[in-house]
Amino acid sequence: MADFFSGLSSVAQDEIFSYITLIIRYILPIPAVLTVVRCAVSLLRRGRSVETWGYLSLPNGSRIPLEHWENIIGRARDADVHMAYPSLSRSHAAVIRDGAGVWRVYDLGSKGGARVNGAALTPGEGRVVKSGDLIDLGSVKLIFVGGGAEGTPAAPDADGPPAAGLRPGATLVFLTEFQLLLGVQACIAKSDALTAAVPASFAALIAVMWVCYALTRSIGRVGFEIETLAFFLCAIGLSITASSAPEALWRQTAFLCAGILLYCALGWFLRDLDRTARMRWPAGAVGLVLLVVNLLLGDTIFGAKNWLQIGGLSFQPSEFVKIAFVFAGSATLDRLFAKRNLLLFIAYAGACVLALALMRDFGSALVFFVAFLVIAFIRSGDAATVFLSVGGAAFAGFLAVAAREHIAARFSSWGRAWENVNTSGGFQQTRAMSAAAGGGLFGAGSGNGWLKQIFAADTDLVFGMTCEELGLIIAVTAVAAVAVFAVFAVRSASAARSSYYVTGACASASILVFQLALNVLGSTDILPFTGVTFPFVSKGGSSLIACWGLLAFIKAADTRPGASFAIKLPARRRRKERRDLRGGDGGG
Amino acid sequence: MIRIKRRAVSVLLLVALLMGGVCLYVARLARDGERWASSVVNRAVFADGRLAAGSLTDRNGVILMDARDGAARVFAEDEKLRRATLHAVGDMNGSIGTGALTVFKSRLTGYDFINGIYSREGAGDAVALTLDSRLQTAAYDALAGRRGCVIVSDYVTGDIVCMVSSPTFDPENPPENIESDARFEGAYINRAISSAYIPGSVFKLATAAAAIENIGDIYERVFECEGGVTIGGETVTCTGSHGSLTFEDALAVSCNVTFAQLSLELGADTLARYAEAFGLTRRHNIDGTETARGRFDEAEDGSPELGWSGVGQYNDTICPAAMLRLAAAIANGGEAASLRLVLRGGLEKLMPAATERVMSSETARKLSLMMSYNVERTYGAENFPGLRLYAKSGTAEVGGGKQPHAWFAGFITNEGHPLAFTVVVENGGAGAAVAGSVANAVLQAALAG
């Protein structure tokens, strides 16, 4: 950059640069908003795309489709197979398919009992059923018609061939434009002492993004919106790091690649529900061990003992425990009805929150607690029980341990940052708000802010720094991008195969959204300042990698046809079968 | 699964918390953003607690303060101009609370909701004041180190073109003994807007207006002055024995006997009403700065105090800026244009000035005629060459064996120079001679421009 302009006097060069920065400031929000809006529309616009995995035939000849891998039969209105027979229990039985395509019937503790081919079921124990088997629920008799082989729905999605809304490639072009402009701005801001790291890291980000897209297409998947949103947030994160700590750019880029690798690995792992279910306990155990090791050997950095040094690397185990927590906390439907499982999870969650409280990592403890509430509620459906018996006790205990001086101080100065401008109660927040206001809607340009001089500007105060350098529009767009993850996770529940994926996606999204709320609203004095990170944007390795890991759970809930690499869909065989099925239908 | 789906909706509560919080933040930003961005914590525009962005110029673009390069703030190049504009601009440490550096802080940071504080040149904005640096130095020279103030405005637009307060100092080299040296006592106060002085005879303009509007035969009357009049056992004295006087003559020679008697006839209530209506007792807002409040205590009807209050003594005080506003209103047919210090640019220029009618145009015309007669009969037109001058002097007794404060207030109607003025020289002596010559020097400079 500087070489290119070397023929010009430095004054003329500065003049040209100032115009380039000015122009970019005002056009940068356009590709940002376009990217996020296109992703949001693409992810949320389509109605529920249903997969049919099997049927239940009634004596009168009508067929009831099984639209999930886990289906509840009962009298209740919200049963998946709802039949208004007074003799049925509200939740009478469950018909559940495993990853290998084997179906089982479970008696959910019904009054009338359930039989398969005349043999009574023991509550809590599944019985394998095959096509043509008779399921007898007392007064109601059903013939089970099973689906196809592994990963193949019995009937294709009504919406036809793979399509994932707006063309993701076009969206990616907008995002690339955003990243390029941001990179140019960051280079200009550092033009006096430009290091190779600044252009190289932006180039690497763009390259990695397109490679990921090419790989996705090469395995026949078309959905890339979730990744696109994450790459959008990562671009902002790179701009922040380039501004505040350019020497850390190489490392940050490496962390980004590590995060993407984890994302791919975890996404691939989640394809197989049985394997995933088997690994729940080990994953939970690893998480707990990490926390305990952290508690015993951890270093106290900036008031919280949540750092662990191994070799030359320091990392925050609590970030990775989030993944283990979601992994272990999510459950398939057959386990949902066993109280023992929920109790164990409550104990596990309590241990995690307590460990974090002992580390004085108040923000993370709160994030875990909220994730726990979401998982427990989705699993049990009983808000009163969850909140009162468990939440109350756990939180009271947590507060007793955690409410030490500095946390109490943060609560006491909450909402009064401007009265504590030069004390710890408001020093960072007032700087963040002042800098954010100074940025206006369009920002000062990447690298041109001053908030980076303040401690934790690129982590806890990163919302303020984003507002200052990139403007309010892009900052709010970034917040919206994370909100899109959550709305998508909720929407995915209607077409999900297993409740494991729904719970996993919702828990991950909750962690991201709640953490974001603490970050944004804490630094702007709307919530107490707890010092957690802005997902994907804040500088830091552990946080970035863990966010990509959590994203895999959301990707695994994307059941839109042919969209997600984290969902098994042997494409060729499926297409052939679909053709056969269509031909058959046409002939009949 | 339907059940799970319904429960999953609970996640949207968190989304609502997040988005609700962000909306609250944006609402607060819209309300308080200017305060946040102009706060001293903003390092883009403040360094070591001092504003370090933006620039101030006079109405012709002469630099009065420049902090655009961030680190160092510089004031006007010319030392005399620095001294003359100290109170209007402000000092290095913010000790002068009414200075533009303090009052126009948020304008200097250049904040607006859309662009924040940044433009292509970086943070901060250029603010042009209505002052004319030529008049500033002329007024500074004319005051010649005496305590007091000069304030001049365009009576059509309300622009303050000259505002100098003394004692003053050079903000680039502030004297170390400001706090202890008696010469600098009150140097941090802008006397033109933050002080209120005993007015003496300039108050007679208010009494005269009340008489014009409330005493039907005022122009037919003949007043007798024998150097004093006894009211309630106390004598209200005159500077001399004026003999038989018409109403116009009584104002021209500033006859206390006549105006004390008129005050008694009008009553304390009526005088207080006029003082209030003419804006002499209340505060005025000059682009965000409040002027000092004046004072008019209602003395008992029939008492000597009432007589004294009607000639600008007793407990009366007036802020020079308020007096200027009254002089400008008389010049402008009874309508007072709001005084202002920030030069309007662009479309704002086309907007008519905000005005307030303080008296009928008839009363304003009659007062003008009398003020012109004052110059002709008493102050001497030859002392104000080339000026079409309308004025009233004041020689305010301050007691304590000190010289009286000299006041001179009025306006000129020279083509292209619609200027009203007020000059106060503390303990300066006779109003017309002392304050009048300062006014003349400034107005001559204005005409020369």
mmCIF file of N, CA and C in Angstrom, chain B residues 237-296:
data_model
loop_
_atom_site.group_PDB
_atom_site.id
_atom_site.type_symbol
_atom_site.label_atom_id
_atom_site.label_comp_id
_atom_site.label_asym_id
_atom_site.label_seq_id
_atom_site.Cartn_x
_atom_site.Cartn_y
_atom_site.Cartn_z
ATOM 1 N N THR B 237 -30.657 64.151 45.751
ATOM 2 C CA THR B 237 -29.882 65.276 45.219
ATOM 3 C C THR B 237 -29.605 65.132 43.725
ATOM 4 N N CYS B 238 -29.316 66.311 43.116
ATOM 5 C CA CYS B 238 -28.911 66.366 41.721
ATOM 6 C C CYS B 238 -27.469 66.821 41.649
ATOM 7 N N THR B 239 -26.893 66.650 40.448
ATOM 8 C CA THR B 239 -25.518 67.114 40.273
ATOM 9 C C THR B 239 -25.448 68.640 40.277
ATOM 10 N N GLY B 240 -26.572 69.279 39.991
ATOM 11 C CA GLY B 240 -26.586 70.734 40.027
ATOM 12 C C GLY B 240 -28.028 71.208 40.113
ATOM 13 N N SER B 241 -28.227 72.503 40.045
ATOM 14 C CA SER B 241 -29.573 73.058 40.043
ATOM 15 C C SER B 241 -29.951 73.320 38.604
ATOM 16 N N HIS B 242 -30.931 72.450 38.087
ATOM 17 C CA HIS B 242 -31.220 72.492 36.657
ATOM 18 C C HIS B 242 -32.268 73.520 36.269
ATOM 19 N N GLY B 243 -32.993 74.116 37.252
ATOM 20 C CA GLY B 243 -34.025 75.098 36.941
ATOM 21 C C GLY B 243 -35.238 74.471 36.291
ATOM 22 N N SER B 244 -35.907 75.235 35.367
ATOM 23 C CA SER B 244 -37.113 74.722 34.707
ATOM 24 C C SER B 244 -36.734 73.814 33.554
ATOM 25 N N LEU B 245 -37.416 72.636 33.489
ATOM 26 C CA LEU B 245 -37.041 71.613 32.503
ATOM 27 C C LEU B 245 -38.274 70.998 31.862
ATOM 28 N N THR B 246 -38.142 70.711 30.538
ATOM 29 C CA THR B 246 -39.146 69.845 29.927
ATOM 30 C C THR B 246 -38.739 68.405 30.240
ATOM 31 N N PHE B 247 -39.620 67.442 29.849
ATOM 32 C CA PHE B 247 -39.335 66.026 30.059
ATOM 33 C C PHE B 247 -38.043 65.642 29.318
ATOM 34 N N GLU B 248 -37.927 66.075 28.021
ATOM 35 C CA GLU B 248 -36.731 65.759 27.223
ATOM 36 C C GLU B 248 -35.480 66.330 27.866
ATOM 37 N N ASP B 249 -35.577 67.572 28.346
ATOM 38 C CA ASP B 249 -34.427 68.208 28.995
ATOM 39 C C ASP B 249 -34.029 67.449 30.257
ATOM 40 N N ALA B 250 -35.041 67.010 30.996
ATOM 41 C CA ALA B 250 -34.763 66.321 32.260
ATOM 42 C C ALA B 250 -33.941 65.063 32.015
ATOM 43 N N LEU B 251 -34.248 64.299 30.888
ATOM 44 C CA LEU B 251 -33.443 63.102 30.599
ATOM 45 C C LEU B 251 -32.053 63.512 30.107
ATOM 46 N N ALA B 252 -32.008 64.583 29.304
ATOM 47 C CA ALA B 252 -30.723 64.996 28.740
ATOM 48 C C ALA B 252 -29.751 65.443 29.815
ATOM 49 N N VAL B 253 -30.240 66.169 30.828
ATOM 50 C CA VAL B 253 -29.328 66.590 31.903
ATOM 51 C C VAL B 253 -29.330 65.577 33.046
ATOM 52 N N SER B 254 -30.131 64.506 32.848
ATOM 53 C CA SER B 254 -30.221 63.425 33.827
ATOM 54 C C SER B 254 -30.591 63.954 35.216
ATOM 55 N N CYS B 255 -31.722 64.636 35.243
ATOM 56 C CA CYS B 255 -32.148 65.302 36.474
ATOM 57 C C CYS B 255 -32.765 64.321 37.459
ATOM 58 N N ASN B 256 -32.080 64.090 38.586
ATOM 59 C CA ASN B 256 -32.576 63.149 39.592
ATOM 60 C C ASN B 256 -33.871 63.632 40.218
ATOM 61 N N VAL B 257 -33.963 64.967 40.427
ATOM 62 C CA VAL B 257 -35.152 65.521 41.089
ATOM 63 C C VAL B 257 -36.395 65.164 40.286
ATOM 64 N N THR B 258 -36.324 65.408 38.952
ATOM 65 C CA THR B 258 -37.471 65.124 38.093
ATOM 66 C C THR B 258 -37.819 63.643 38.116
ATOM 67 N N PHE B 259 -36.786 62.792 37.913
ATOM 68 C CA PHE B 259 -37.080 61.359 37.791
ATOM 69 C C PHE B 259 -37.471 60.713 39.114
ATOM 70 N N ALA B 260 -36.956 61.263 40.235
ATOM 71 C CA ALA B 260 -37.400 60.752 41.541
ATOM 72 C C ALA B 260 -38.874 61.063 41.734
ATOM 73 N N GLN B 261 -39.276 62.264 41.338
ATOM 74 C CA GLN B 261 -40.694 62.639 41.493
ATOM 75 C C GLN B 261 -41.576 61.814 40.570
ATOM 76 N N LEU B 262 -41.087 61.593 39.323
ATOM 77 C CA LEU B 262 -41.861 60.747 38.408
ATOM 78 C C LEU B 262 -42.008 59.332 38.976
ATOM 79 N N SER B 263 -40.943 58.835 39.603
ATOM 80 C CA SER B 263 -40.989 57.491 40.183
ATOM 81 C C SER B 263 -42.060 57.401 41.248
ATOM 82 N N LEU B 264 -42.117 58.425 42.101
ATOM 83 C CA LEU B 264 -43.124 58.414 43.152
ATOM 84 C C LEU B 264 -44.516 58.427 42.545
ATOM 85 N N GLU B 265 -44.664 59.189 41.462
ATOM 86 C CA GLU B 265 -45.967 59.298 40.812
ATOM 87 C C GLU B 265 -46.357 57.975 40.166
ATOM 88 N N LEU B 266 -45.359 57.293 39.528
ATOM 89 C CA LEU B 266 -45.645 56.023 38.839
ATOM 90 C C LEU B 266 -45.864 54.879 39.826
ATOM 91 N N GLY B 267 -45.125 54.892 40.916
ATOM 92 C CA GLY B 267 -45.248 53.834 41.925
ATOM 93 C C GLY B 267 -44.248 52.705 41.680
ATOM 94 N N ALA B 268 -43.861 52.042 42.773
ATOM 95 C CA ALA B 268 -42.838 50.991 42.720
ATOM 96 C C ALA B 268 -43.281 49.831 41.834
ATOM 97 N N ASP B 269 -44.571 49.541 41.917
ATOM 98 C CA ASP B 269 -45.132 48.419 41.174
ATOM 99 C C ASP B 269 -44.937 48.596 39.671
ATOM 100 N N THR B 270 -45.278 49.796 39.188
ATOM 101 C CA THR B 270 -45.154 50.090 37.757
ATOM 102 C C THR B 270 -43.700 50.035 37.316
ATOM 103 N N LEU B 271 -42.797 50.634 38.100
ATOM 104 C CA LEU B 271 -41.382 50.627 37.727
ATOM 105 C C LEU B 271 -40.837 49.206 37.663
ATOM 106 N N ALA B 272 -41.231 48.392 38.645
ATOM 107 C CA ALA B 272 -40.766 46.999 38.674
ATOM 108 C C ALA B 272 -41.254 46.265 37.434
ATOM 109 N N ARG B 273 -42.492 46.577 37.027
ATOM 110 C CA ARG B 273 -43.062 45.927 35.852
ATOM 111 C C ARG B 273 -42.245 46.279 34.599
ATOM 112 N N TYR B 274 -41.865 47.544 34.491
ATOM 113 C CA TYR B 274 -41.077 47.956 33.324
ATOM 114 C C TYR B 274 -39.671 47.357 33.350
ATOM 115 N N ALA B 275 -39.072 47.334 34.534
ATOM 116 C CA ALA B 275 -37.726 46.758 34.645
ATOM 117 C C ALA B 275 -37.755 45.298 34.199
ATOM 118 N N GLU B 276 -38.848 44.617 34.579
ATOM 119 C CA GLU B 276 -38.993 43.214 34.221
ATOM 120 C C GLU B 276 -39.254 43.070 32.714
ATOM 121 N N ALA B 277 -40.194 43.884 32.202
ATOM 122 C CA ALA B 277 -40.555 43.772 30.789
ATOM 123 C C ALA B 277 -39.373 44.116 29.886
ATOM 124 N N PHE B 278 -38.537 45.046 30.329
ATOM 125 C CA PHE B 278 -37.377 45.429 29.517
ATOM 126 C C PHE B 278 -36.221 44.439 29.669
ATOM 127 N N GLY B 279 -36.440 43.418 30.482
ATOM 128 C CA GLY B 279 -35.428 42.375 30.622
ATOM 129 C C GLY B 279 -34.230 42.784 31.447
ATOM 130 N N LEU B 280 -34.414 43.811 32.299
ATOM 131 C CA LEU B 280 -33.271 44.293 33.070
ATOM 132 C C LEU B 280 -32.995 43.439 34.298
ATOM 133 N N THR B 281 -34.023 42.763 34.793
ATOM 134 C CA THR B 281 -33.838 42.012 36.033
ATOM 135 C C THR B 281 -33.688 40.512 35.808
ATOM 136 N N ARG B 282 -34.104 40.028 34.620
ATOM 137 C CA ARG B 282 -34.037 38.561 34.470
ATOM 138 C C ARG B 282 -32.787 38.126 33.703
ATOM 139 N N ARG B 283 -32.604 36.795 33.698
ATOM 140 C CA ARG B 283 -31.462 36.218 32.979
ATOM 141 C C ARG B 283 -31.795 36.093 31.503
ATOM 142 N N HIS B 284 -30.771 36.200 30.674
ATOM 143 C CA HIS B 284 -30.945 35.960 29.243
ATOM 144 C C HIS B 284 -30.003 34.847 28.821
ATOM 145 N N ASN B 285 -30.465 34.078 27.856
ATOM 146 C CA ASN B 285 -29.650 32.963 27.387
ATOM 147 C C ASN B 285 -28.955 33.361 26.083
ATOM 148 N N ILE B 286 -27.635 33.365 26.151
ATOM 149 C CA ILE B 286 -26.867 33.694 24.940
ATOM 150 C C ILE B 286 -26.230 32.403 24.441
ATOM 151 N N ASP B 287 -26.876 31.738 23.497
ATOM 152 C CA ASP B 287 -26.367 30.471 22.957
ATOM 153 C C ASP B 287 -25.907 29.516 24.058
ATOM 154 N N GLY B 288 -26.694 29.429 25.111
ATOM 155 C CA GLY B 288 -26.375 28.449 26.151
ATOM 156 C C GLY B 288 -25.778 29.041 27.410
ATOM 157 N N THR B 289 -25.321 30.293 27.364
ATOM 158 C CA THR B 289 -24.775 30.914 28.572
ATOM 159 C C THR B 289 -25.841 31.831 29.178
ATOM 160 N N GLU B 290 -26.052 31.685 30.470
ATOM 161 C CA GLU B 290 -27.024 32.526 31.151
ATOM 162 C C GLU B 290 -26.335 33.798 31.627
ATOM 163 N N THR B 291 -26.970 34.930 31.390
ATOM 164 C CA THR B 291 -26.395 36.178 31.888
ATOM 165 C C THR B 291 -26.745 36.332 33.375
ATOM 166 N N ALA B 292 -26.064 37.288 34.020
ATOM 167 C CA ALA B 292 -26.357 37.538 35.438
ATOM 168 C C ALA B 292 -27.745 38.186 35.553
ATOM 169 N N ARG B 293 -28.406 37.918 36.672
ATOM 170 C CA ARG B 293 -29.705 38.499 36.939
ATOM 171 C C ARG B 293 -29.518 39.928 37.457
ATOM 172 N N GLY B 294 -30.392 40.846 37.044
ATOM 173 C CA GLY B 294 -30.357 42.194 37.615
ATOM 174 C C GLY B 294 -31.282 42.257 38.828
ATOM 175 N N ARG B 295 -31.435 43.455 39.354
ATOM 176 C CA ARG B 295 -32.236 43.551 40.565
ATOM 177 C C ARG B 295 -32.994 44.873 40.581
ATOM 178 N N PHE B 296 -34.251 44.823 40.967
ATOM 179 C CA PHE B 296 -35.013 46.041 41.224
ATOM 180 C C PHE B 296 -35.941 45.766 42.405
#
